[in-house]
mmCIF file of the C-alpha atoms, coordinates in Angstrom:
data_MODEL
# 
_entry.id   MODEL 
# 
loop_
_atom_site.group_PDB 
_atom_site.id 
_atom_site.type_symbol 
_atom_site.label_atom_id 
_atom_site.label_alt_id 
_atom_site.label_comp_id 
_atom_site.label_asym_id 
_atom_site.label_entity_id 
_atom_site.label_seq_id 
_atom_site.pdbx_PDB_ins_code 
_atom_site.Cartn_x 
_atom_site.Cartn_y 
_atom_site.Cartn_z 
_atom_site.occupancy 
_atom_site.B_iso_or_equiv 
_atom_site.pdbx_formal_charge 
_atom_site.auth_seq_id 
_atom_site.auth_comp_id 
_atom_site.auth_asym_id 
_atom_site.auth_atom_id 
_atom_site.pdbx_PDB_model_num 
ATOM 1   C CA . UNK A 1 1   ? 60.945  39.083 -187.386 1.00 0.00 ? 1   UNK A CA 1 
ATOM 2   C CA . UNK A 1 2   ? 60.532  39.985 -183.473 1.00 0.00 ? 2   UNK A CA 1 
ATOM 3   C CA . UNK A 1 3   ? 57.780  38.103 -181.351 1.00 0.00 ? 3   UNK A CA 1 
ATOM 4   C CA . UNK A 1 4   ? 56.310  41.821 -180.849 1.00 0.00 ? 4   UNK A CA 1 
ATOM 5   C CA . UNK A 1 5   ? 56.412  42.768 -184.745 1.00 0.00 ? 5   UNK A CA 1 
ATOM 6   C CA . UNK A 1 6   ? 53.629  40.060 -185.100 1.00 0.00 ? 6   UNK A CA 1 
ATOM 7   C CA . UNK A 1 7   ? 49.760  40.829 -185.450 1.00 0.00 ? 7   UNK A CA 1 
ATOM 8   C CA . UNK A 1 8   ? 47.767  38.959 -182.910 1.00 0.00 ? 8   UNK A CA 1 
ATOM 9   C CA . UNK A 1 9   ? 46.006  36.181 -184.653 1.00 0.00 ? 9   UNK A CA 1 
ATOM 10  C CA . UNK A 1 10  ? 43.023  34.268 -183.867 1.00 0.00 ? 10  UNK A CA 1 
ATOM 11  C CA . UNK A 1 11  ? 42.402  30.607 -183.968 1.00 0.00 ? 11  UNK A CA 1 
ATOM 12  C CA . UNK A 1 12  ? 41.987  31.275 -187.880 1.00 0.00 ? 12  UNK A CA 1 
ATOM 13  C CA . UNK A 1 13  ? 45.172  32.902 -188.070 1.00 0.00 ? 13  UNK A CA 1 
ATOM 14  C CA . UNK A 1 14  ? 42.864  36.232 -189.063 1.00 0.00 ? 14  UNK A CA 1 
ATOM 15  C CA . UNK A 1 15  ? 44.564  39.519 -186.876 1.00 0.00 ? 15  UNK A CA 1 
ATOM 16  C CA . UNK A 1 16  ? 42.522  41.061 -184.723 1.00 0.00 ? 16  UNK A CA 1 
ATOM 17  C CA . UNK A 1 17  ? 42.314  44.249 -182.899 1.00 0.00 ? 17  UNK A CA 1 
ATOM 18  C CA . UNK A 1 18  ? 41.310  44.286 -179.142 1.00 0.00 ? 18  UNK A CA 1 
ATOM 19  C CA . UNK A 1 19  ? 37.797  45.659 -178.691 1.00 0.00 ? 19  UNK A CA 1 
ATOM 20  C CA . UNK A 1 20  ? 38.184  48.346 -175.973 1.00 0.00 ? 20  UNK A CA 1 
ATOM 21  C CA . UNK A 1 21  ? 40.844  49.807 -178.821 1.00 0.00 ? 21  UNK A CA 1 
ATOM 22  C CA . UNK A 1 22  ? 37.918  50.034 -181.759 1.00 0.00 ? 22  UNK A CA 1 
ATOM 23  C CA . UNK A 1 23  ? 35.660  51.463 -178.772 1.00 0.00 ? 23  UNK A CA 1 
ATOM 24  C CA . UNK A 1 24  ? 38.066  54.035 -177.555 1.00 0.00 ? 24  UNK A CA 1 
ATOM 25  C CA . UNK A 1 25  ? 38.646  54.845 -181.127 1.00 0.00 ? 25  UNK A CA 1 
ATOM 26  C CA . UNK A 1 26  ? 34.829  55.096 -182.316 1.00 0.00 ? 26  UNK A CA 1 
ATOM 27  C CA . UNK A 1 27  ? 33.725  56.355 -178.799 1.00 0.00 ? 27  UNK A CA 1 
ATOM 28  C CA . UNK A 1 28  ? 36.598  58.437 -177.674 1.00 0.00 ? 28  UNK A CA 1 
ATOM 29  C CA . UNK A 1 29  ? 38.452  58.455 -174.347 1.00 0.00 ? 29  UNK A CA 1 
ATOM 30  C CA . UNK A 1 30  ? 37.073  60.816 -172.519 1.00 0.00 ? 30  UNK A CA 1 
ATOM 31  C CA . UNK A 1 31  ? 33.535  59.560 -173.301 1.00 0.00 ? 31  UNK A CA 1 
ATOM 32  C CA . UNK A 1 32  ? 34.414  56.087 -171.598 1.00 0.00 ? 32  UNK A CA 1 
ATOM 33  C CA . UNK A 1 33  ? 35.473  58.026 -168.704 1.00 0.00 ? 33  UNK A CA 1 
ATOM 34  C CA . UNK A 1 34  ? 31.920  59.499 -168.339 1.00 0.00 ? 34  UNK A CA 1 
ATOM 35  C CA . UNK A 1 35  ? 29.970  56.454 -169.359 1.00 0.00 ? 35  UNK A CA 1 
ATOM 36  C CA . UNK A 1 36  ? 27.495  55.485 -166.336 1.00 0.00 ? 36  UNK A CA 1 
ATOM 37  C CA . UNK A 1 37  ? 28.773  52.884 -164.069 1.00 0.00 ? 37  UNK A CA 1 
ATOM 38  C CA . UNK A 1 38  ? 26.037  49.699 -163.317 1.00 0.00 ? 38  UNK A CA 1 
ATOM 39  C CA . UNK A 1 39  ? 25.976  48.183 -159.843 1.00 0.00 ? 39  UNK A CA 1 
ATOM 40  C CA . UNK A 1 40  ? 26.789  44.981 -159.954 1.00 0.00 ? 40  UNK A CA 1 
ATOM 41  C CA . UNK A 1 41  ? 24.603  42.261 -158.185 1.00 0.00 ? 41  UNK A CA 1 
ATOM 42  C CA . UNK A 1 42  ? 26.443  38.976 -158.649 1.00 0.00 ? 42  UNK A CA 1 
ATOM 43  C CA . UNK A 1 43  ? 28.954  39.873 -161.094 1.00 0.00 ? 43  UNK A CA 1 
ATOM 44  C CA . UNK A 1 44  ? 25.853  41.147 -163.371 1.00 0.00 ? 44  UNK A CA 1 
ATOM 45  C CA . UNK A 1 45  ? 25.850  44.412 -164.498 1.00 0.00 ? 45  UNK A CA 1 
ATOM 46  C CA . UNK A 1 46  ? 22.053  45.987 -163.187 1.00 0.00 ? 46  UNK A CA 1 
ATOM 47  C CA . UNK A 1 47  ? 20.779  49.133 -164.577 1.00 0.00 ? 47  UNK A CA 1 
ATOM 48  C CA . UNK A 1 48  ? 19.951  52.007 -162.488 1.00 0.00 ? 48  UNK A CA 1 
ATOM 49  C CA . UNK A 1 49  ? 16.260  52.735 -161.650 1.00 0.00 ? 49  UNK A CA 1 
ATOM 50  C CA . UNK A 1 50  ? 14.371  55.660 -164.132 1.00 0.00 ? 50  UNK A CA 1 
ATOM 51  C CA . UNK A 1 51  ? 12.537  57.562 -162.072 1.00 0.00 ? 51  UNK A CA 1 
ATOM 52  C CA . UNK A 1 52  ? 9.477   56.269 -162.894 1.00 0.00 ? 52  UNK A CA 1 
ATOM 53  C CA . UNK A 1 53  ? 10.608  52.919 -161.562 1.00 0.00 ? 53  UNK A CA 1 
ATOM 54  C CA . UNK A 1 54  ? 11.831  54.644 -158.139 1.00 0.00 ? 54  UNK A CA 1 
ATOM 55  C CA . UNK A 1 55  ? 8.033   55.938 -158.020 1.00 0.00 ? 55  UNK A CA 1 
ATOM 56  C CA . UNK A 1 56  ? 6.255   53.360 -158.432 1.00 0.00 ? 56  UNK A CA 1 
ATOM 57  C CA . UNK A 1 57  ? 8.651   51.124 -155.863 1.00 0.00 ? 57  UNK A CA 1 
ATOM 58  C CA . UNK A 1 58  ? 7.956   53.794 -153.317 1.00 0.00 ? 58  UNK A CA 1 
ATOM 59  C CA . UNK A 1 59  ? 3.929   54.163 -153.997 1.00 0.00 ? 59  UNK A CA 1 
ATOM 60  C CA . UNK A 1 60  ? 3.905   49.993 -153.934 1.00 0.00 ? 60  UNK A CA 1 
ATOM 61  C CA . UNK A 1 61  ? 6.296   49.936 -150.607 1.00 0.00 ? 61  UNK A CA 1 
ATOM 62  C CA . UNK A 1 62  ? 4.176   52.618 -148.878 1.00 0.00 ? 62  UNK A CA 1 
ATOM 63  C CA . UNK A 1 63  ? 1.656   51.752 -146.034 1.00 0.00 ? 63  UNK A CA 1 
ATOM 64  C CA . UNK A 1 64  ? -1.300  53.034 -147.782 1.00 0.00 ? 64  UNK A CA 1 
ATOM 65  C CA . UNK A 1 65  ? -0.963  50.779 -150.531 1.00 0.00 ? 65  UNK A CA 1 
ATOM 66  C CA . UNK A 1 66  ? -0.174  47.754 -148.265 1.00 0.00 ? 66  UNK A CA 1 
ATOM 67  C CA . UNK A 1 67  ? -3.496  48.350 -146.474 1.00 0.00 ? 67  UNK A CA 1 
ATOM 68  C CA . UNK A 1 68  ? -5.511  48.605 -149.845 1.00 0.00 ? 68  UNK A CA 1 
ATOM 69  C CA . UNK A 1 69  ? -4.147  45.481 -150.320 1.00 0.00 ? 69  UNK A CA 1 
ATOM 70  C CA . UNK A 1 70  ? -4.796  44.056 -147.059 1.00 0.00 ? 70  UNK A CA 1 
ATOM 71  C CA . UNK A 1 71  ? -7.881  44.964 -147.037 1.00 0.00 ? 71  UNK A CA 1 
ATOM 72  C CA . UNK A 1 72  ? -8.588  43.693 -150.786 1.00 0.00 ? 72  UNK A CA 1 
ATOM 73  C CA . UNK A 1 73  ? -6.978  40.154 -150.002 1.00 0.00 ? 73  UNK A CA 1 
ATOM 74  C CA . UNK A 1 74  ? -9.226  39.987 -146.543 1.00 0.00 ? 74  UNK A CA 1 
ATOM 75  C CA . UNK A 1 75  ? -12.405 40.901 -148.400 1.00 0.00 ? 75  UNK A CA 1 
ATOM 76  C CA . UNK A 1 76  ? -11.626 38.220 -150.723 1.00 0.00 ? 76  UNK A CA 1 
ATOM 77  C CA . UNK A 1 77  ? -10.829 35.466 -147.981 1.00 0.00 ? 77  UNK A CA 1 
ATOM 78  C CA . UNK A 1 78  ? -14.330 36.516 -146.605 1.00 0.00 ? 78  UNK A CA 1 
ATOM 79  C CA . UNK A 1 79  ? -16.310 36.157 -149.400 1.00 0.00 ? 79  UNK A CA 1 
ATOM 80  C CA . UNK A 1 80  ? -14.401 32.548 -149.792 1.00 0.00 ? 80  UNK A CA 1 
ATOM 81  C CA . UNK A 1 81  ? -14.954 31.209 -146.119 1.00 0.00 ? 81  UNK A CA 1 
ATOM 82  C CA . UNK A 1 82  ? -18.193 32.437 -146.199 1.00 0.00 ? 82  UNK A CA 1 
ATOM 83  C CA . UNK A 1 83  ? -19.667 30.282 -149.214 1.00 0.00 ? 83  UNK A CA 1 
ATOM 84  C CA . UNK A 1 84  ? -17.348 27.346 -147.529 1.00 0.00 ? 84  UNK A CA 1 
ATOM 85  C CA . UNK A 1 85  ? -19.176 27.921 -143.979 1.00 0.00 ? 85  UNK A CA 1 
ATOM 86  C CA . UNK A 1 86  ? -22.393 28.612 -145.152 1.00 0.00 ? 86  UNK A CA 1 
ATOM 87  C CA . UNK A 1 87  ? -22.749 25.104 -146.686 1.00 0.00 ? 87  UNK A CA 1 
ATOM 88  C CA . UNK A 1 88  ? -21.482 23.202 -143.571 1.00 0.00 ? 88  UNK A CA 1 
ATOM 89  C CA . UNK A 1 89  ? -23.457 25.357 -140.802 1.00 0.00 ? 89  UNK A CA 1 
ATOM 90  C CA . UNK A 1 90  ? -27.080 23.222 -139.805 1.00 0.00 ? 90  UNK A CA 1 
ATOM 91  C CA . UNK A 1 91  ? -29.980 24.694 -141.208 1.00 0.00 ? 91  UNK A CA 1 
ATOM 92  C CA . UNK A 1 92  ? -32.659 26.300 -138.957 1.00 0.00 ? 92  UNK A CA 1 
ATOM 93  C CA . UNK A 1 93  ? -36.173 25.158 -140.705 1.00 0.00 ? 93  UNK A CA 1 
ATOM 94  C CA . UNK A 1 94  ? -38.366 26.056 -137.931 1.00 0.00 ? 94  UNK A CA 1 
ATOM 95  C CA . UNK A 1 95  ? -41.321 26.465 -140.013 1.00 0.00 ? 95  UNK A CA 1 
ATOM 96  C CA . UNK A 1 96  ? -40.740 25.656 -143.680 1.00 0.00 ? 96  UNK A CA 1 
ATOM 97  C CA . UNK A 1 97  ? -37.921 25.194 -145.697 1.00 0.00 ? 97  UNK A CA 1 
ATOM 98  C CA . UNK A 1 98  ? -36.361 27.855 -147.183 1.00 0.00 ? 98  UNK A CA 1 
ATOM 99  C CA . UNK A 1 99  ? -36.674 28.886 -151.250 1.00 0.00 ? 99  UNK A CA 1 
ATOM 100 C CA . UNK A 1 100 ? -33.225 28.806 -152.967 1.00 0.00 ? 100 UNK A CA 1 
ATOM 101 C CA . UNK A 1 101 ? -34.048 33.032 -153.124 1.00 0.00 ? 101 UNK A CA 1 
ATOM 102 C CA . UNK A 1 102 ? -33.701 33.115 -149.709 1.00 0.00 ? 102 UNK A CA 1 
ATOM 103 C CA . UNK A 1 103 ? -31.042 30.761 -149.478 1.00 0.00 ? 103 UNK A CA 1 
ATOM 104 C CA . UNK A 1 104 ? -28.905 32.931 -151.872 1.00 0.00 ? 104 UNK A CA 1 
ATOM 105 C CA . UNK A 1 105 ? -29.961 36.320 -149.663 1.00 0.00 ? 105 UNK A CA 1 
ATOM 106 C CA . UNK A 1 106 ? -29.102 34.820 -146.889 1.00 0.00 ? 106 UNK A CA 1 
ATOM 107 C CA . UNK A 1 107 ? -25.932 33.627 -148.867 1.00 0.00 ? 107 UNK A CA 1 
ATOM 108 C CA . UNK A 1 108 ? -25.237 37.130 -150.248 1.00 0.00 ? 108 UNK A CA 1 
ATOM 109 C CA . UNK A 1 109 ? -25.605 39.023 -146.144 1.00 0.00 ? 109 UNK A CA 1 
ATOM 110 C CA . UNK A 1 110 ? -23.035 36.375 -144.647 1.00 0.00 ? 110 UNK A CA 1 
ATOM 111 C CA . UNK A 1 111 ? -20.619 37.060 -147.464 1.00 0.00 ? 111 UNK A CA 1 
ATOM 112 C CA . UNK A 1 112 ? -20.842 40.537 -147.194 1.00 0.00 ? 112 UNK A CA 1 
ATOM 113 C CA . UNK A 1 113 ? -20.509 40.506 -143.259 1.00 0.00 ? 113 UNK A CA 1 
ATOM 114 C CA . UNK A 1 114 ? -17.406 38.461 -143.586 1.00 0.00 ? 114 UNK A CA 1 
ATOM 115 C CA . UNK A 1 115 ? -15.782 40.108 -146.192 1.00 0.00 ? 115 UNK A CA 1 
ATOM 116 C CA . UNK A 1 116 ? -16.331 43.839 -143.883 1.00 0.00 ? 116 UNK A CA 1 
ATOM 117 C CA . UNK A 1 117 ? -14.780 41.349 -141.296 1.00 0.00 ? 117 UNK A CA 1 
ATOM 118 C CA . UNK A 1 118 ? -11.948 40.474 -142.812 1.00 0.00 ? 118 UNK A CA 1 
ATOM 119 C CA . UNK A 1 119 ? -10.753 43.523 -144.770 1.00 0.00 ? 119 UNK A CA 1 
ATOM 120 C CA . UNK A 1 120 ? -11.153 45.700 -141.111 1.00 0.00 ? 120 UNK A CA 1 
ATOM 121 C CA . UNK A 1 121 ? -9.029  42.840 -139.617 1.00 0.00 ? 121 UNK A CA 1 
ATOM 122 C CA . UNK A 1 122 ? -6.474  42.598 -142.708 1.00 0.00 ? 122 UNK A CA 1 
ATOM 123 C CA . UNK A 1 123 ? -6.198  46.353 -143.014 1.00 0.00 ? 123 UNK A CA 1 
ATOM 124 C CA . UNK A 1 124 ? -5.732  47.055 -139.208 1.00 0.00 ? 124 UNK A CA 1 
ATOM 125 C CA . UNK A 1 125 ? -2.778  44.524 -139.018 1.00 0.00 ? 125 UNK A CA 1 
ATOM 126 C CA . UNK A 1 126 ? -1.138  45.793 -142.088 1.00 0.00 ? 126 UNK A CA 1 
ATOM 127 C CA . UNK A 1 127 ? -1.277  49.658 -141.101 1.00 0.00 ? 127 UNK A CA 1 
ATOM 128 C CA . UNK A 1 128 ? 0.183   48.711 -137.651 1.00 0.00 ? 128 UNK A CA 1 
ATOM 129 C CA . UNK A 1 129 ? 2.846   46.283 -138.811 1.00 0.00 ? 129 UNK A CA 1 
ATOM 130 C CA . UNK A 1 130 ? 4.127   48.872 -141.915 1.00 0.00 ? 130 UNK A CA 1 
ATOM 131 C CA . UNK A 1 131 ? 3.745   51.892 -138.856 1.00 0.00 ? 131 UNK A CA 1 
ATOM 132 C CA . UNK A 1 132 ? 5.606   49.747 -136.131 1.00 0.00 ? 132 UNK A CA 1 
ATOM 133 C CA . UNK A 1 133 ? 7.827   48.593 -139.111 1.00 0.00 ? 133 UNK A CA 1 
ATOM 134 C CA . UNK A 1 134 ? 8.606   52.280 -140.293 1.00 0.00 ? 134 UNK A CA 1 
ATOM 135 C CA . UNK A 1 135 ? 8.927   53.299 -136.411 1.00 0.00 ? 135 UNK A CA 1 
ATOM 136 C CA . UNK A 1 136 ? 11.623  51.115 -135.867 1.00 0.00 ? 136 UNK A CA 1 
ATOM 137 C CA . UNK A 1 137 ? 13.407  50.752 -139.044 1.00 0.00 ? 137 UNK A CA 1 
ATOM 138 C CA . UNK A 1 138 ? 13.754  46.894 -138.354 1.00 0.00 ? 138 UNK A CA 1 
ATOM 139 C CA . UNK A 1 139 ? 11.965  44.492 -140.236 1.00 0.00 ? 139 UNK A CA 1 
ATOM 140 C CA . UNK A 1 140 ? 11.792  41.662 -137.701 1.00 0.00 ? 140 UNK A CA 1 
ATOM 141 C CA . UNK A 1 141 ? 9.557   38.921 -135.943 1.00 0.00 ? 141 UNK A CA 1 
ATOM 142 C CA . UNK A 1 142 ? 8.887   42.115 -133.167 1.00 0.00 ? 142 UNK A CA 1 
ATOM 143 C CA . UNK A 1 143 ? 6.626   43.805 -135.178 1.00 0.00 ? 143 UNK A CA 1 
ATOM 144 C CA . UNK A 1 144 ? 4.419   41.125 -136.186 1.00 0.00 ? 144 UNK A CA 1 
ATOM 145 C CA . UNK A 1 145 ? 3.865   40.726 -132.383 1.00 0.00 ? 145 UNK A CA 1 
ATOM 146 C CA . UNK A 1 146 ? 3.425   44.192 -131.793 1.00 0.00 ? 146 UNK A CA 1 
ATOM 147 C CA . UNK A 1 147 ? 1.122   44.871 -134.498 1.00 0.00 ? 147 UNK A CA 1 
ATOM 148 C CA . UNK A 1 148 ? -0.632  41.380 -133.558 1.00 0.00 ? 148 UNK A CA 1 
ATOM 149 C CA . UNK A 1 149 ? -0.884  42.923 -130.030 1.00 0.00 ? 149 UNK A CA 1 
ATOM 150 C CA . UNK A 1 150 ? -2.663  46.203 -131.223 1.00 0.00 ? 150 UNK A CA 1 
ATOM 151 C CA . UNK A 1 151 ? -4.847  44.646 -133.758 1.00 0.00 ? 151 UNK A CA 1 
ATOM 152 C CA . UNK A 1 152 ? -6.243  41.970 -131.559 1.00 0.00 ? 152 UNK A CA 1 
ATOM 153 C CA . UNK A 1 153 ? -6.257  44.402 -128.303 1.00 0.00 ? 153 UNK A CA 1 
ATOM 154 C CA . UNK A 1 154 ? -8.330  46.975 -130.377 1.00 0.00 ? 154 UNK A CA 1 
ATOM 155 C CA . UNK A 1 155 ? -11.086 44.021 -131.366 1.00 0.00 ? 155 UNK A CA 1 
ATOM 156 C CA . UNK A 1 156 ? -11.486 42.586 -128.382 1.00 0.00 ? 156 UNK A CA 1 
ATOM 157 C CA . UNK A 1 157 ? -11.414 46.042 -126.574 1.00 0.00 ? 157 UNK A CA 1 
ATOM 158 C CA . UNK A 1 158 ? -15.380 46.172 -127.676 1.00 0.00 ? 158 UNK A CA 1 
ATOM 159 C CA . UNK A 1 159 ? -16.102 43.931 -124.969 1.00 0.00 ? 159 UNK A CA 1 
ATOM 160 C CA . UNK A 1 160 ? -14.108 45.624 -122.330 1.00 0.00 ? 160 UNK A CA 1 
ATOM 161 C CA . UNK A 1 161 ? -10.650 45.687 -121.075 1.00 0.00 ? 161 UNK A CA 1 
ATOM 162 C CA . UNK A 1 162 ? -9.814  42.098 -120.231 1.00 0.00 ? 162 UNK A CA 1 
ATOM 163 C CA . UNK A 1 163 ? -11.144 40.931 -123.358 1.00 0.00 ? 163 UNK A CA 1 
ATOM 164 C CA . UNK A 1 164 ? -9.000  43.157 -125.206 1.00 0.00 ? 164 UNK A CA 1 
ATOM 165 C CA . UNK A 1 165 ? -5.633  41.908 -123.528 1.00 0.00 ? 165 UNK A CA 1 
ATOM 166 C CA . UNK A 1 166 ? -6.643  38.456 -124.307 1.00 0.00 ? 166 UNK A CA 1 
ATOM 167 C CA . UNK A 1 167 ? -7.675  38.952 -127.948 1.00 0.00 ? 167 UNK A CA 1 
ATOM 168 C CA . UNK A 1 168 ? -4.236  41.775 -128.141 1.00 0.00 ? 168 UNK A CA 1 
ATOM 169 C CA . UNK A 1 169 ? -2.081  38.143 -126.811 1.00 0.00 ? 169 UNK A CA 1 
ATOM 170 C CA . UNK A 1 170 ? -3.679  36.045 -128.838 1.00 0.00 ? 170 UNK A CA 1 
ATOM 171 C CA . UNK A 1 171 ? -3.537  37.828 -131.614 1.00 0.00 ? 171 UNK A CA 1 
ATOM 172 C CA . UNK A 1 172 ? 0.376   38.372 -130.901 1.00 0.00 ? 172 UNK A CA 1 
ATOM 173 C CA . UNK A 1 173 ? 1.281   34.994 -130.649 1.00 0.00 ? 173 UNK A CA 1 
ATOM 174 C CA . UNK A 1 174 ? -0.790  33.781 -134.078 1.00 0.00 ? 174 UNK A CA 1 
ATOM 175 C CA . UNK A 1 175 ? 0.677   36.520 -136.150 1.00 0.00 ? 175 UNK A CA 1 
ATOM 176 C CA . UNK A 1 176 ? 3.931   35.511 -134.612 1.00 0.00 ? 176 UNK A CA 1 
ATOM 177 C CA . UNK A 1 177 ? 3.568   31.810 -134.901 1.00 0.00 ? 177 UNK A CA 1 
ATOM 178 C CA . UNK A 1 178 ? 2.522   32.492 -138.604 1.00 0.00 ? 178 UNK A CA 1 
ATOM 179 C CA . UNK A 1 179 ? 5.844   34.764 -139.341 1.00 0.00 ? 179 UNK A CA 1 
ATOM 180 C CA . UNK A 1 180 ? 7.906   32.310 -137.789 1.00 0.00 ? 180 UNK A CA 1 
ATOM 181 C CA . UNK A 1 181 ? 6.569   29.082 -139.512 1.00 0.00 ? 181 UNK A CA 1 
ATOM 182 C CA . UNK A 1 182 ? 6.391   30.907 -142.774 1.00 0.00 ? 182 UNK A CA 1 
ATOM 183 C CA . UNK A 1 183 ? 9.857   31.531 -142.429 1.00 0.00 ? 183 UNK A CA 1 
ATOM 184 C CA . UNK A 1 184 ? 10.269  35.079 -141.852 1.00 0.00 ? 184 UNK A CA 1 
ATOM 185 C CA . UNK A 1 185 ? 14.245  36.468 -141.825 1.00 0.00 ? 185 UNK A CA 1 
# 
């Protein structure tokens, strides 16, 4: 018997058949041919997007829903450093000393100012970095400084025109100090 008249065995000495043979048999040719190709991402096979998914990626990346978010997670950080501050600033009893009711109003006002505070601030920066980032079509350390600039140049800009280059600079180089340090690509 010829080398190519034998079945190809396994380590059991069972024959096999190759699987892409029982798949072109049960499937068909021509149906291979048309099967949907998957991107590969490191040698891995990744499915293609539904639609759904391709919505909801473009709702989450758009600027509107950053600056909900912004201006969620600044709200948040208000409330937080204001129950941290209010415990640490000196107490004013001029008179008497205050009831724990209005301890907890005055409490309840400072949290509220800071959270308005900080959700303006965090939504401000986040519509001008994801406008300046759309703009450009660059996602670099640039727009954090640009968006720093506008954001702390519109603030300060409330107590006149020198103030708001000073607060629009400042506010440049922290947002750009914090993008670099946090490691920003």
């Amino acid at each position: 018997m010829s080398s190519s008249a034998q079945p190809d065995l396994n380590n059991n000495g069972d024959s096999y058949v190759a699987y892409s043979s029982v798949l072109k048999y049960l499937v068909g040719p021509e149906k291979l041919r048309q099967r949907e190709q998957y991107p590969q991402f490191g040698g891995i096979p990744t499915p293609i997007p539904s639609t759904m998914e391709k919505n909801m990626e473009a709702v989450m990346n758009s600027c509107v829903f950053n600056t909900g978010i912004a201006c969620v997670a600044g709200a948040g950080f208000g409330v937080v450093f204001a129950l941290f501050t209010f415990g640490v600033e000196s107490p004013n009893y001029s008179e008497k000393v205050p009831t724990v009711k209005e301890t907890l109003r005055e409490m309840r006002m400072k949290m509220g100012s800071n959270a308005k505070n900080f959700a303006v601030i965090g939504a401000m920066f986040s519509m001008t970095h994801c406008v300046i980032e759309k703009y450009r079509g660059v996602s670099d350390m640039k727009n954090s400084s640009a968006s720093g600039f506008v954001t702390g140049g519109l603030l300060g800009l409330r107590a006149g025109l020198r103030a708001g280059i000073l607060g629009g600079m400042g506010f440049a180089a922290f947002s750009t100090a914090i993008d670099y340090f946090l490691g920003h690509s």
